[in-house]
Amino acid sequence: MNLKQLQYFLAVAEEGQMTAAAKRLHVAQPPLSYQIKQLELELGVTLFNRLPQGVTVTEAGKLLVGYAQQLT
């Protein structure tokens, strides 16, 4: 886990959409999605429920939001 991944995670959590978060971060959406997936694999949890109209934060994701906000 690195600071960039946490910043990406927070942006997605706050925006509720990968596309909107990518625009906000000035990155393409595929690398953003890849970094989120790598973070999930490293932590061994699902951080977002992926829906056709966006994402919602899981319970594990809600815990990480608090930690990430303190670190960034």
Coordinates of N, CA and C in Angstrom, one line a residue:
M1 N 0.9 -1.2 0.0 CA 0.0 0.0 0.0 C 0.9 1.2 0.0
N2 N 0.5 2.2 -0.8 CA 1.3 3.4 -0.9 C 0.4 4.6 -0.8
L3 N 0.9 5.8 -0.6 CA 0.1 7.0 -0.5 C -0.7 7.3 -1.7
K4 N -0.2 7.0 -2.9 CA -0.9 7.3 -4.1 C -2.2 6.4 -4.1
Q5 N -2.1 5.1 -3.7 CA -3.2 4.2 -3.7 C -4.3 4.8 -2.7
L6 N -3.8 5.3 -1.6 CA -4.8 5.8 -0.6 C -5.5 7.0 -1.1
Q7 N -4.7 7.9 -1.8 CA -5.3 9.1 -2.4 C -6.4 8.7 -3.5
Y8 N -6.0 7.7 -4.3 CA -6.9 7.2 -5.3 C -8.2 6.6 -4.7
F9 N -8.0 5.8 -3.6 CA -9.1 5.2 -2.9 C -10.0 6.3 -2.4
L10 N -9.5 7.3 -1.7 CA -10.3 8.4 -1.1 C -11.1 9.1 -2.2
A11 N -10.5 9.4 -3.3 CA -11.2 10.1 -4.4 C -12.3 9.3 -4.9
V12 N -12.1 8.0 -5.1 CA -13.2 7.1 -5.6 C -14.4 7.1 -4.5
A13 N -14.0 6.9 -3.3 CA -15.0 6.9 -2.2 C -15.8 8.2 -2.1
E14 N -15.1 9.3 -2.3 CA -15.8 10.6 -2.2 C -16.6 10.9 -3.4
E15 N -16.2 10.5 -4.6 CA -16.9 10.8 -5.9 C -18.0 9.7 -6.1
G16 N -17.8 8.5 -5.7 CA -18.8 7.5 -5.9 C -18.8 6.9 -7.3
Q17 N -17.8 7.3 -8.1 CA -17.6 6.8 -9.5 C -16.1 6.8 -9.8
M18 N -15.7 5.7 -10.5 CA -14.3 5.7 -11.0 C -14.0 6.8 -12.0
T19 N -15.0 7.0 -12.9 CA -14.7 8.0 -14.0 C -14.6 9.4 -13.4
A20 N -15.5 9.8 -12.5 CA -15.4 11.1 -11.8 C -14.1 11.2 -11.0
A21 N -13.7 10.2 -10.3 CA -12.5 10.2 -9.5 C -11.3 10.4 -10.4
A22 N -11.3 9.7 -11.6 CA -10.2 9.8 -12.5 C -10.0 11.2 -13.0
K23 N -11.2 11.8 -13.4 CA -11.1 13.2 -13.9 C -10.6 14.1 -12.8
R24 N -11.1 13.9 -11.6 CA -10.6 14.8 -10.5 C -9.1 14.6 -10.2
L25 N -8.6 13.4 -10.4 CA -7.2 13.1 -10.1 C -6.3 13.4 -11.4
H26 N -6.9 13.7 -12.5 CA -6.2 13.9 -13.8 C -5.4 12.7 -14.2
V27 N -6.1 11.5 -14.1 CA -5.5 10.3 -14.6 C -6.6 9.6 -15.4
A28 N -6.1 8.6 -16.2 CA -7.1 7.8 -17.0 C -7.7 6.8 -16.0
Q29 N -8.9 6.4 -16.4 CA -9.7 5.5 -15.6 C -9.1 4.1 -15.4
P30 N -8.6 3.5 -16.5 CA -8.0 2.1 -16.3 C -6.9 2.0 -15.3
P31 N -5.9 3.0 -15.3 CA -4.9 2.9 -14.2 C -5.4 3.1 -12.8
L32 N -6.4 3.9 -12.7 CA -7.1 4.2 -11.4 C -7.7 2.9 -10.9
S33 N -8.5 2.2 -11.8 CA -9.2 1.0 -11.5 C -8.1 -0.1 -11.1
Y34 N -7.0 -0.1 -11.8 CA -6.0 -1.1 -11.6 C -5.4 -0.9 -10.2
Q35 N -5.1 0.4 -9.8 CA -4.5 0.7 -8.5 C -5.5 0.3 -7.4
I36 N -6.8 0.5 -7.6 CA -7.8 0.1 -6.6 C -7.8 -1.4 -6.4
K37 N -7.8 -2.1 -7.5 CA -7.8 -3.6 -7.5 C -6.6 -4.1 -6.8
Q38 N -5.4 -3.5 -7.1 CA -4.1 -3.9 -6.4 C -4.2 -3.7 -4.9
L39 N -4.8 -2.6 -4.5 CA -5.0 -2.3 -3.1 C -5.9 -3.4 -2.4
E40 N -7.0 -3.7 -3.1 CA -7.9 -4.7 -2.6 C -7.2 -6.1 -2.5
L41 N -6.4 -6.4 -3.5 CA -5.7 -7.7 -3.5 C -4.7 -7.7 -2.3
E42 N -4.0 -6.6 -2.1 CA -3.0 -6.5 -1.1 C -3.6 -6.6 0.3
L43 N -4.8 -6.0 0.5 CA -5.5 -6.0 1.8 C -6.3 -7.3 2.0
G44 N -6.6 -7.9 0.9 CA -7.5 -9.1 0.9 C -8.9 -8.9 1.2
V45 N -9.4 -7.7 0.9 CA -10.8 -7.3 1.1 C -11.3 -6.6 -0.1
T46 N -12.6 -6.5 -0.3 CA -13.3 -5.8 -1.3 C -13.6 -4.4 -0.7
L47 N -13.1 -3.3 -1.3 CA -13.4 -2.0 -0.8 C -14.6 -1.3 -1.3
F48 N -15.0 -1.7 -2.6 CA -16.1 -1.1 -3.2 C -17.0 -2.2 -3.8
N49 N -18.3 -1.9 -3.7 CA -19.3 -2.7 -4.5 C -19.4 -1.9 -5.8
R50 N -19.1 -2.6 -6.9 CA -19.2 -2.0 -8.2 C -20.6 -2.2 -8.8
L51 N -21.2 -1.1 -9.2 CA -22.5 -1.1 -9.7 C -22.5 -0.4 -11.1
P52 N -23.5 -0.7 -11.9 CA -23.5 0.0 -13.2 C -23.5 1.5 -13.2
Q53 N -24.1 2.1 -12.1 CA -24.1 3.6 -12.0 C -23.0 4.1 -11.1
G54 N -22.1 3.3 -10.6 CA -21.0 3.8 -9.8 C -20.6 2.8 -8.8
V55 N -20.0 3.3 -7.7 CA -19.6 2.3 -6.7 C -20.1 2.8 -5.3
T56 N -20.2 1.8 -4.4 CA -20.5 2.1 -3.0 C -19.4 1.5 -2.2
V57 N -19.1 2.2 -1.0 CA -18.0 1.7 -0.2 C -18.5 0.6 0.7
T58 N -17.8 -0.5 0.8 CA -18.1 -1.6 1.7 C -17.8 -1.3 3.1
E59 N -18.1 -2.2 4.0 CA -17.8 -1.9 5.4 C -16.3 -1.9 5.6
A60 N -15.6 -2.7 4.9 CA -14.1 -2.7 5.0 C -13.6 -1.4 4.5
G61 N -14.2 -0.9 3.4 CA -13.8 0.3 2.8 C -14.1 1.5 3.7
K62 N -15.2 1.5 4.4 CA -15.5 2.5 5.4 C -14.4 2.6 6.5
L63 N -13.9 1.5 6.9 CA -12.8 1.5 7.9 C -11.6 2.2 7.3
L64 N -11.3 1.8 6.1 CA -10.1 2.4 5.4 C -10.2 3.8 5.2
V65 N -11.4 4.3 4.9 CA -11.6 5.8 4.7 C -11.1 6.6 5.9
G66 N -11.4 6.1 7.1 CA -11.0 6.8 8.3 C -9.5 6.9 8.4
Y67 N -8.8 5.7 8.2 CA -7.4 5.7 8.3 C -6.7 6.5 7.2
A68 N -7.3 6.4 6.0 CA -6.7 7.1 4.8 C -6.8 8.6 5.0
Q69 N -7.9 9.1 5.6 CA -8.0 10.5 5.8 C -7.0 11.0 6.8
Q70 N -6.7 10.2 7.8 CA -5.6 10.6 8.8 C -4.2 10.6 8.1
L71 N -4.0 9.8 7.2 CA -2.7 9.7 6.6 C -2.4 10.6 5.4
T72 N -3.5 11.1 4.8 CA -3.3 11.9 3.6 C -3.5 13.4 4.0

